[in-house]
mmCIF file of C-alpha atoms and ligand atoms in Angstrom:
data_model
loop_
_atom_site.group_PDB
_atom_site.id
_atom_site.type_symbol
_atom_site.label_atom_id
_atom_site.label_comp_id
_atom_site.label_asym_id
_atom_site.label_seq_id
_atom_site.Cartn_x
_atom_site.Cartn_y
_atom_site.Cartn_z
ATOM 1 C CA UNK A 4 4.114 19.626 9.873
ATOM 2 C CA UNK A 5 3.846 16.034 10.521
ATOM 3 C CA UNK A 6 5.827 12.864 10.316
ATOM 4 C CA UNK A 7 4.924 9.622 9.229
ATOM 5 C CA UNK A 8 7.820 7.121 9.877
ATOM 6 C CA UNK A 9 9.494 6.896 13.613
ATOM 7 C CA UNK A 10 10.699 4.070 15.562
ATOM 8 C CA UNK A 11 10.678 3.270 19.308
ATOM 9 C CA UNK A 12 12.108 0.772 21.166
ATOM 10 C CA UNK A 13 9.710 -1.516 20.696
ATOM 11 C CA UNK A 14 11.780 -2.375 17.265
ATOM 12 C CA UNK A 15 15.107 -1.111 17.000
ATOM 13 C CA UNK A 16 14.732 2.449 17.932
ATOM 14 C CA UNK A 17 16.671 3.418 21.071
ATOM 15 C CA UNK A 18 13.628 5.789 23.044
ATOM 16 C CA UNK A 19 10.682 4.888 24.271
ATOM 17 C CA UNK A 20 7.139 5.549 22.934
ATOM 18 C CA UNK A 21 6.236 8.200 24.962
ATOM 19 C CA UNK A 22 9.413 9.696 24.114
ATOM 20 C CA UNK A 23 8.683 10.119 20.700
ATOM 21 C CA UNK A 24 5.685 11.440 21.063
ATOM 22 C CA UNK A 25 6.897 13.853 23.294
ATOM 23 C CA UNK A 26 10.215 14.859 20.722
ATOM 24 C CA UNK A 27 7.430 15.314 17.812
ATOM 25 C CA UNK A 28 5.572 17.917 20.129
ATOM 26 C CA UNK A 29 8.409 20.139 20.850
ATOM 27 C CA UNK A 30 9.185 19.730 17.528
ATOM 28 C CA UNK A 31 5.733 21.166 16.695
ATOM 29 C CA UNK A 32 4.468 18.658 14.765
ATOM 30 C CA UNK A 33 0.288 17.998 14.611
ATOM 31 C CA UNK A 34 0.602 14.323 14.361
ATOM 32 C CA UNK A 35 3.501 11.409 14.555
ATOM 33 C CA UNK A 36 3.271 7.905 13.339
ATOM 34 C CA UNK A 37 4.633 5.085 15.459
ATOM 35 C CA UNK A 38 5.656 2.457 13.086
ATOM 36 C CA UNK A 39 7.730 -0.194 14.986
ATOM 37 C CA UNK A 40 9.373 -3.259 12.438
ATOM 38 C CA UNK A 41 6.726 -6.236 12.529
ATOM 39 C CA UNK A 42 5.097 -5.141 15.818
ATOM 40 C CA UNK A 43 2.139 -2.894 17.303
ATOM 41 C CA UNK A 44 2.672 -3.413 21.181
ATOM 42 C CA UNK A 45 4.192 0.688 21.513
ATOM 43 C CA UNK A 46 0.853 2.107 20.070
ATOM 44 C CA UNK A 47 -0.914 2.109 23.451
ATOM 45 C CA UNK A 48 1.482 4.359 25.205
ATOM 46 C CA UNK A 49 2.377 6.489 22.526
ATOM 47 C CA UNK A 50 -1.529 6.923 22.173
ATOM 48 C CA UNK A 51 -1.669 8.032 25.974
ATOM 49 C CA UNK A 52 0.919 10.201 25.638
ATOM 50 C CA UNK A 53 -0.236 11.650 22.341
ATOM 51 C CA UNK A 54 -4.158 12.165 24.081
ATOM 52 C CA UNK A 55 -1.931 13.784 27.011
ATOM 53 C CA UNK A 56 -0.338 16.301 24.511
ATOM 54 C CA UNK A 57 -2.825 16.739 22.000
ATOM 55 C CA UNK A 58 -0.944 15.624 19.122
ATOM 56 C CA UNK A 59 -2.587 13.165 16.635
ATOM 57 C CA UNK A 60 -1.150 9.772 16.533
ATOM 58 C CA UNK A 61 -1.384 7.774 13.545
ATOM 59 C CA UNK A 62 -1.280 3.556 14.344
ATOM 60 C CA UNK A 63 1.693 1.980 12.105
ATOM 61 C CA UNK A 64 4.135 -0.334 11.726
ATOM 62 C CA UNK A 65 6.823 -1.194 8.835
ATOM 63 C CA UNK A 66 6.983 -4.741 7.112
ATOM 64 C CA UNK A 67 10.077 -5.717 5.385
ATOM 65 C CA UNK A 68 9.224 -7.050 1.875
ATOM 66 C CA UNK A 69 11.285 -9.074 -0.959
ATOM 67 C CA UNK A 70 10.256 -7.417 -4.667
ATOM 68 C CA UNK A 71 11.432 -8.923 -7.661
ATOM 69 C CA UNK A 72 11.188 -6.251 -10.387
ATOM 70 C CA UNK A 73 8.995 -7.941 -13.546
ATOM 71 C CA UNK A 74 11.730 -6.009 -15.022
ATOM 72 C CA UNK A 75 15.157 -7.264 -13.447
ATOM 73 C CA UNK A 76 15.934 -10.507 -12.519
ATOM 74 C CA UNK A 77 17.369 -9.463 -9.236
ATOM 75 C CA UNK A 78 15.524 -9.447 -5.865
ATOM 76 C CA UNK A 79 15.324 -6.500 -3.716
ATOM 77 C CA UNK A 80 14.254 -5.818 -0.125
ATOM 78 C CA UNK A 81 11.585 -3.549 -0.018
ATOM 79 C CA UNK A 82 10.067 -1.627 3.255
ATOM 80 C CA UNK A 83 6.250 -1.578 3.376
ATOM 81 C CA UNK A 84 4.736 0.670 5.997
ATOM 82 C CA UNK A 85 1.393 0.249 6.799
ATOM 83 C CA UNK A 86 -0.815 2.727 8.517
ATOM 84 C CA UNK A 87 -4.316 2.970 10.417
ATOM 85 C CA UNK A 88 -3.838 -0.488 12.025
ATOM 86 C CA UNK A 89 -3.935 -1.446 15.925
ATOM 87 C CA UNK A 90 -2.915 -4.428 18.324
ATOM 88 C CA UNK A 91 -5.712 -7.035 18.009
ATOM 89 C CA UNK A 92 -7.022 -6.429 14.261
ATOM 90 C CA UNK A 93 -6.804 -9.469 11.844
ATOM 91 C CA UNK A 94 -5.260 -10.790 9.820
ATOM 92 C CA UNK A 95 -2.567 -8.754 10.288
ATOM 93 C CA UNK A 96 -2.215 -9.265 14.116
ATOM 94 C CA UNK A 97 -1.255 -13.387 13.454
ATOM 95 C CA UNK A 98 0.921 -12.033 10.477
ATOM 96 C CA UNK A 99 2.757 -9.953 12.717
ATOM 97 C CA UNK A 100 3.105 -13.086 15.540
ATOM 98 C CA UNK A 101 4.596 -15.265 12.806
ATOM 99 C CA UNK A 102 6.827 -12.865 11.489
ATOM 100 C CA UNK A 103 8.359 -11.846 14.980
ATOM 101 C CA UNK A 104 8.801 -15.829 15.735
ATOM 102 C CA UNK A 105 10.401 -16.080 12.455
ATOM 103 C CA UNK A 106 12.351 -13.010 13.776
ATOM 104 C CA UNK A 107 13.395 -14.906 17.442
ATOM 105 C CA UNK A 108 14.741 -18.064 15.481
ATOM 106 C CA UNK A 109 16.471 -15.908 13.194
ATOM 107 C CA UNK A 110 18.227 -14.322 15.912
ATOM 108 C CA UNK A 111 19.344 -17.161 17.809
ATOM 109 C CA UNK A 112 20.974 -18.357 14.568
ATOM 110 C CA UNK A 113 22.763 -15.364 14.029
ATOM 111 C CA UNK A 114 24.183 -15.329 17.454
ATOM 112 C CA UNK A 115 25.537 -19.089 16.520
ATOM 113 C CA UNK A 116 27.037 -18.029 13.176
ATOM 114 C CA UNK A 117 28.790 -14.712 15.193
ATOM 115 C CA UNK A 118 29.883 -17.079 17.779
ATOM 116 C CA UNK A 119 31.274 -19.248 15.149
ATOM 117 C CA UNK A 120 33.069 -16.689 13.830
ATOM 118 C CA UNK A 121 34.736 -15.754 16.594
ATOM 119 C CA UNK A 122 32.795 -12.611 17.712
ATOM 120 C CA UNK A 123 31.597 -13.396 21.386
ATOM 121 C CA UNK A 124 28.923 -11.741 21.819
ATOM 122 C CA UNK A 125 25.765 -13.596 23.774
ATOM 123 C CA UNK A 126 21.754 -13.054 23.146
ATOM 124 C CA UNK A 127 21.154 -11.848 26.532
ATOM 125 C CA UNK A 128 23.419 -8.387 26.015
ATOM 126 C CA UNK A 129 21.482 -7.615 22.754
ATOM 127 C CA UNK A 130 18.245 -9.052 24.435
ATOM 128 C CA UNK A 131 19.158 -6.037 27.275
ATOM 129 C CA UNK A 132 20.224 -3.771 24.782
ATOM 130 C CA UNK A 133 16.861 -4.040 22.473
ATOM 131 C CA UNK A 134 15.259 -3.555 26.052
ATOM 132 C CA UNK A 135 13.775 -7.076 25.639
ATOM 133 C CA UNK A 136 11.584 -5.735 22.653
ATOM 134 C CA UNK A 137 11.659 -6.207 19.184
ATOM 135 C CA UNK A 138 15.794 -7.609 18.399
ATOM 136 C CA UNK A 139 17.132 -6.574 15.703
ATOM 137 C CA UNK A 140 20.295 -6.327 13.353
ATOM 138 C CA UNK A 141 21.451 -2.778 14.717
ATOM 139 C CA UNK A 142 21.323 -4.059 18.001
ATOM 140 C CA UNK A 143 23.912 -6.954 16.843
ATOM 141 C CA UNK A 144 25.381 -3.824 15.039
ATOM 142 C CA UNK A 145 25.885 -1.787 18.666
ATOM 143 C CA UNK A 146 27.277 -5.108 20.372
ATOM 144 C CA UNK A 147 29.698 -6.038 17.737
ATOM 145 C CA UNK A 148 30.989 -1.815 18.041
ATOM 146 C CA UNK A 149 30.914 -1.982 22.079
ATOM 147 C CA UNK A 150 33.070 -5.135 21.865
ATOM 148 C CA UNK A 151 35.590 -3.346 19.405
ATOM 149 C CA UNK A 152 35.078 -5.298 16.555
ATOM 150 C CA UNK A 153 34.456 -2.905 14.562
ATOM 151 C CA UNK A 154 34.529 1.164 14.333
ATOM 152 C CA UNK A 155 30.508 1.780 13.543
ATOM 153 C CA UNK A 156 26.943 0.900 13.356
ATOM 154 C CA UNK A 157 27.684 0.840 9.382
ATOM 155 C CA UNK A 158 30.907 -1.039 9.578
ATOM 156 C CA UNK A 159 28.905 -3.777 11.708
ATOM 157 C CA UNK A 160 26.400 -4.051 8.522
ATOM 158 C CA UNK A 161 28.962 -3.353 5.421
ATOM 159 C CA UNK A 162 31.590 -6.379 6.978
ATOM 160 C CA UNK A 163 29.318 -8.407 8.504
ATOM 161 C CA UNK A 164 25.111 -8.031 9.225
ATOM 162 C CA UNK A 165 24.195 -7.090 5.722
ATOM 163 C CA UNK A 166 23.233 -8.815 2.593
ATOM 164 C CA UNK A 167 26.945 -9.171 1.539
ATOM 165 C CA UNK A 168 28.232 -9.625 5.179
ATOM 166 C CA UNK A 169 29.743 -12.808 6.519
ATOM 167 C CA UNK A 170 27.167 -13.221 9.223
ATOM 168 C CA UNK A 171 24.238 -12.300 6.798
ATOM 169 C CA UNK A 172 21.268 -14.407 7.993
ATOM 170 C CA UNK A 173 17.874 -13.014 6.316
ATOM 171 C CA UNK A 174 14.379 -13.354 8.167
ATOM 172 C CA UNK A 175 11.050 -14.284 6.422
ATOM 173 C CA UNK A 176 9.545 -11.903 4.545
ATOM 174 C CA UNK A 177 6.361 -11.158 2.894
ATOM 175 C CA UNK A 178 5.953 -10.007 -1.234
ATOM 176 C CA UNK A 179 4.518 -6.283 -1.298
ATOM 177 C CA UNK A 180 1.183 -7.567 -3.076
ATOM 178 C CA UNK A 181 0.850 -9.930 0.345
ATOM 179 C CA UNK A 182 1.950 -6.725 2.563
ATOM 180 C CA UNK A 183 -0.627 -4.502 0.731
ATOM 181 C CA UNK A 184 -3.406 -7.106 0.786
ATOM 182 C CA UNK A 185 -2.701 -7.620 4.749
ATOM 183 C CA UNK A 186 -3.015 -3.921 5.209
ATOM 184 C CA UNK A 187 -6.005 -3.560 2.943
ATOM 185 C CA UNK A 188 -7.560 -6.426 4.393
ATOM 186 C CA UNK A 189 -6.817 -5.331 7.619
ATOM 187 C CA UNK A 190 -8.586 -1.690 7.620
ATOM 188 C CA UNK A 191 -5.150 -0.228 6.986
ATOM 189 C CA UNK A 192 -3.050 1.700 3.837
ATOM 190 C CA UNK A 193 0.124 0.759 2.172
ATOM 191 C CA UNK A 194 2.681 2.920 1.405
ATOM 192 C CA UNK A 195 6.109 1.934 0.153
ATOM 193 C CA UNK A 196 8.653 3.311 2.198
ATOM 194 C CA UNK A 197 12.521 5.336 1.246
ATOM 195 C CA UNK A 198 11.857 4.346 -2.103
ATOM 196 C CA UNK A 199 15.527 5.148 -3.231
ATOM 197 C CA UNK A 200 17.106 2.273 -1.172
ATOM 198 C CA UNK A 201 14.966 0.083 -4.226
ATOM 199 C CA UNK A 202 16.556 1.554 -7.396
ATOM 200 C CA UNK A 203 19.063 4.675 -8.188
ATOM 201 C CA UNK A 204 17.406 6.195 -10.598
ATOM 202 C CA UNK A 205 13.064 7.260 -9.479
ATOM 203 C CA UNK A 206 12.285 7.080 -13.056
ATOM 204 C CA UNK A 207 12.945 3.323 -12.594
ATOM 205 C CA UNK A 208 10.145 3.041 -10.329
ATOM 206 C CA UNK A 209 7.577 3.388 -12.689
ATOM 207 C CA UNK A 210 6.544 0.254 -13.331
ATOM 208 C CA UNK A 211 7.062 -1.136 -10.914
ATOM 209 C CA UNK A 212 4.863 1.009 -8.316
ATOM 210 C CA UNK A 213 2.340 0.971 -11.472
ATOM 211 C CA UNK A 214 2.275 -2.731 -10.686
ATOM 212 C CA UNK A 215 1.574 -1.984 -6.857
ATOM 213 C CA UNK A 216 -0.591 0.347 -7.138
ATOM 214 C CA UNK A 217 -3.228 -1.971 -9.008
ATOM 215 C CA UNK A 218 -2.463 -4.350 -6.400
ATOM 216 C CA UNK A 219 -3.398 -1.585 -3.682
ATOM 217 C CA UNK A 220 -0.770 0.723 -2.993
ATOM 218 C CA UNK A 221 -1.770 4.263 -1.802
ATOM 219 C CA UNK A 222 1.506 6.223 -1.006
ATOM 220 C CA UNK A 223 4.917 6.696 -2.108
ATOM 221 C CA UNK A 224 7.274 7.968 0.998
ATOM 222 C CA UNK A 225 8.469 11.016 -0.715
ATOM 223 C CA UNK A 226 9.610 13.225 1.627
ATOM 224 C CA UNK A 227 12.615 11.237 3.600
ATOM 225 C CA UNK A 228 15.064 12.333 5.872
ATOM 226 C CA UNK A 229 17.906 11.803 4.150
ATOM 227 C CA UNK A 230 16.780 12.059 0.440
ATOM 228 C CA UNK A 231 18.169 15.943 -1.067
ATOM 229 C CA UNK A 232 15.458 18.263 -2.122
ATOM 230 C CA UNK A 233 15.475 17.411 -5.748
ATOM 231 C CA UNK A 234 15.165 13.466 -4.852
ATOM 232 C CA UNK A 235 11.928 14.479 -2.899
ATOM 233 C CA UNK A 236 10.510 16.800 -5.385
ATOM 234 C CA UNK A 237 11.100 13.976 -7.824
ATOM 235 C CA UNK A 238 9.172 11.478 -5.508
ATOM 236 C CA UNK A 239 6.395 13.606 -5.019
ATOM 237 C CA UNK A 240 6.054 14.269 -8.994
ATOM 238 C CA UNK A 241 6.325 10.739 -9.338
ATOM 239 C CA UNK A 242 3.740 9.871 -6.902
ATOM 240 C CA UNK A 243 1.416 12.544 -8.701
ATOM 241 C CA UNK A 244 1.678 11.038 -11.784
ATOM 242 C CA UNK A 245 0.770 7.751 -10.475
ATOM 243 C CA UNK A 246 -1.893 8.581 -8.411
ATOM 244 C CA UNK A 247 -0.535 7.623 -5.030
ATOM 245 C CA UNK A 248 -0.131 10.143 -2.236
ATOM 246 C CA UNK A 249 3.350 11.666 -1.577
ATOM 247 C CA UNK A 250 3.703 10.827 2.132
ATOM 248 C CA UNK A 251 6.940 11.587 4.508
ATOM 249 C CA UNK A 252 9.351 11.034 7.872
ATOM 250 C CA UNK A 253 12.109 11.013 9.306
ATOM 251 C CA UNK A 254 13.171 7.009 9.752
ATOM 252 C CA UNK A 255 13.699 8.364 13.286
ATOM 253 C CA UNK A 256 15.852 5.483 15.240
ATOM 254 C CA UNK A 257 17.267 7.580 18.116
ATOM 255 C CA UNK A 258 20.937 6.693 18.992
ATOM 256 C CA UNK A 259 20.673 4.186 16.422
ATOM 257 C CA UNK A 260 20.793 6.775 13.347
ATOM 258 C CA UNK A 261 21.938 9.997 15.511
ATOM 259 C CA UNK A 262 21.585 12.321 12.810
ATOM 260 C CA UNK A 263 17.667 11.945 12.136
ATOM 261 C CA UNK A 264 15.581 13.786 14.620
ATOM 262 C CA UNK A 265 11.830 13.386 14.829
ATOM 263 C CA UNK A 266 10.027 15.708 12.346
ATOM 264 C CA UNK A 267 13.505 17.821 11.149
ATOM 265 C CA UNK A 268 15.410 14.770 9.591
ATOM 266 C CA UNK A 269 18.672 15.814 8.992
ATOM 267 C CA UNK A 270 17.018 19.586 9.634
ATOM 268 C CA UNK A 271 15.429 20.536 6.542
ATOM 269 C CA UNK A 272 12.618 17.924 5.995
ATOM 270 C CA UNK A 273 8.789 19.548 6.688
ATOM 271 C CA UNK A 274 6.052 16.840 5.858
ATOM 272 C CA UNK A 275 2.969 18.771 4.933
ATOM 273 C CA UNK A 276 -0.434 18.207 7.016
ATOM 274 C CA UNK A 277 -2.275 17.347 3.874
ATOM 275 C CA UNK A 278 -0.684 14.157 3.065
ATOM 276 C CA UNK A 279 -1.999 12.707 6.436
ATOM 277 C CA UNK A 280 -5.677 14.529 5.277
ATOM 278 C CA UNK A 281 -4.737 12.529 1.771
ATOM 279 C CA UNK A 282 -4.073 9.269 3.635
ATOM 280 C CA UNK A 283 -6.822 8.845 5.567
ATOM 281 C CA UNK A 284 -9.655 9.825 2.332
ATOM 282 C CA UNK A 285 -8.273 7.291 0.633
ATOM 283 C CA UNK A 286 -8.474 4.761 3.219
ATOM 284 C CA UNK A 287 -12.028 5.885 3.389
ATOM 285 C CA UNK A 288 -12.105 4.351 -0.480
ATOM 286 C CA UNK A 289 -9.973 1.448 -0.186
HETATM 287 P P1 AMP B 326 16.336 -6.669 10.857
HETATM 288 O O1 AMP B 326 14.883 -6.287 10.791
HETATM 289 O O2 AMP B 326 16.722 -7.201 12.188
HETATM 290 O O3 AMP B 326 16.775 -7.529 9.721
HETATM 291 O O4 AMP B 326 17.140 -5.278 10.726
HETATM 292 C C1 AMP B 326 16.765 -4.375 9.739
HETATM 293 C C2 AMP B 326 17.159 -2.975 10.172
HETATM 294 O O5 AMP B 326 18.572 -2.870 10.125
HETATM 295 C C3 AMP B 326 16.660 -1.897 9.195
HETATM 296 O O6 AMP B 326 15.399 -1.436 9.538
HETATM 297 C C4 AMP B 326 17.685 -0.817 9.387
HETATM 298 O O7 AMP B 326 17.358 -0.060 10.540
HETATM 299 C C5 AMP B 326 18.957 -1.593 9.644
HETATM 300 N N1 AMP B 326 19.755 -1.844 8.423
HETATM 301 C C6 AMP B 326 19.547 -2.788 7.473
HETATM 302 N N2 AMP B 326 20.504 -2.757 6.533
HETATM 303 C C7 AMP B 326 21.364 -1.778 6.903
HETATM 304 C C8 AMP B 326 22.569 -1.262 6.348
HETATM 305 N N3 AMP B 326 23.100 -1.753 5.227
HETATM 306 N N4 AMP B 326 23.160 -0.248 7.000
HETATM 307 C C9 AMP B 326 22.638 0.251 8.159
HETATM 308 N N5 AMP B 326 21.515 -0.181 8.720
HETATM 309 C C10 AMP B 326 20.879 -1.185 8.107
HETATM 310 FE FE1 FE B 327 14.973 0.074 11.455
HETATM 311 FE FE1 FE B 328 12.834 0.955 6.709
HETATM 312 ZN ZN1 ZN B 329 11.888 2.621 9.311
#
């Protein structure tokens, strides 16, 4: 059993590295990937700790995209992780420094639009809640529910952080052909990640993913923590018929989503070992 998609607090997970590493051991699992939003700097210690355990770790990090279908009008945001990577390779190292710059400003103006709205809350609490690493939205979301402005993490986003919130303030972000050409370019495999947060229906992903994958695209996260059985047996079908390799996690976040756990999910998700086997032959051939 493996899992492919964990966070640290490097992004916007609440544990550290190490920590993870350590959870995916007692959970049993033969290798973990580390994929921090926009940034690489917790692969060295979860490495360490992963030599120290003898658990594989796979190098990652997740890349929020904007997709416009060919076949909607609308725009959607799509998550891109990206695997086999490491601090220091190019071009995606100076991608990563302009999109966590783009990230700083973006935060500073969203602490001047909460401000503005009344909700005093100040950069250096969410700086020290973030650990100094990595700020983002959730921990605006955990500051806004300490202060007791609202009830949850999911009230924060629904009334006020998300894309229909009155604080919404987006960040720059890349097109999946760019995210999949910086991965490729970069040694690396792209794999489009919870595919269901895209579209309701997987049949409607199709096209589209038959549009990434001549672009580059190797995977299709299939199995997902919170996805039922039948949506990840779907996925994976899909992601047969299409040639790209049916790859899984947990989203783990720590506090920050309390009911994923590294490996388990919400307790019933098991990522096979051959997807990671999968992964890494076809980076062989990319
Ligand atoms: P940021 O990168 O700072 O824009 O924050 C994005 C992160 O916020 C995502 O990776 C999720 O962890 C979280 N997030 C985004 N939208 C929502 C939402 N509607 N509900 C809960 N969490 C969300
Ligand atoms: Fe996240
Ligand atoms: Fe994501
Ligand atoms: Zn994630």
């Amino acid at each position: 059993m493996i899992d492919l998609h964990t966070h640290s607090y490097f992004s916007d997970g609440s544990e550290s590295p190490a920590r993870v590493v350590e959870l995916a051991k007692r959970a049993g699992l033969s290798a973990i990937a580390l994929t921090d939003h926009d940034r690489l700097d917790g692969l060295e210690e979860a490495s360490k700790k992963a030599t120290e355990l003898g658990i594989t770790l796979v190098a990652g990090c997740e890349l929020s995209c904007v997709w416009k279908f060919s076949s909607k009008e609308k725009e959607v945001s799509c998550h891109m992780l990206i695997y086999f990577v490491d601090m220091g390779i190019e071009p995606l190292s100076s991608e990563l420094l302009r999109l966590q710059n783009d990230r700083d400003t973006r935060n500073e103006r969203l602490i001047g639009k909460l401000n503005e709205l009344g909700f005093e809350i100040s950069i250096e609490e969410v700086s020290l809640m973030a650990k100094g690493q990595g700020i983002g939205r959730p921990h605006f979301a955990q500051a806004l529910v300490n202060h007791g402005y609202v009830q949850s993490v999911q009230d924060a986003f629904d009334q006020i952080l998300g894309s229909t919130g009155k604080a919404y303030i987006p960040k720059a972000r890349l097109t999946p052909e760019d995210a999949i050409n910086l991965a490729n370019a970069s040694g690396g495999v792209a794999v489009v990640a919870h595919p269901l947060f895209l579209v309701d229906n997987v049949k409607d992903l199709v096209e589209p993913l038959r549009e990434l994958r001549s672009f580059g695209l190797v995977g299709l996260e299939s199995y997902y923590g919170r996805y039922t059985k039948s949506e990840r047996q779907a996925l994976v079908s899909l992601a047969r018929d299409l040639d790209l390799v049916p790859t899984g996690g947990s989203d783990y976040h720590g506090s920050y989503k309390p009911d994923l756990n590294v490996g388990t999910g919400l307790g019933d998700l098991k990522v096979p070992d051959q997807v990671l086997e999968e992964l890494v032959s076809r980076r062989a051939s990319t």
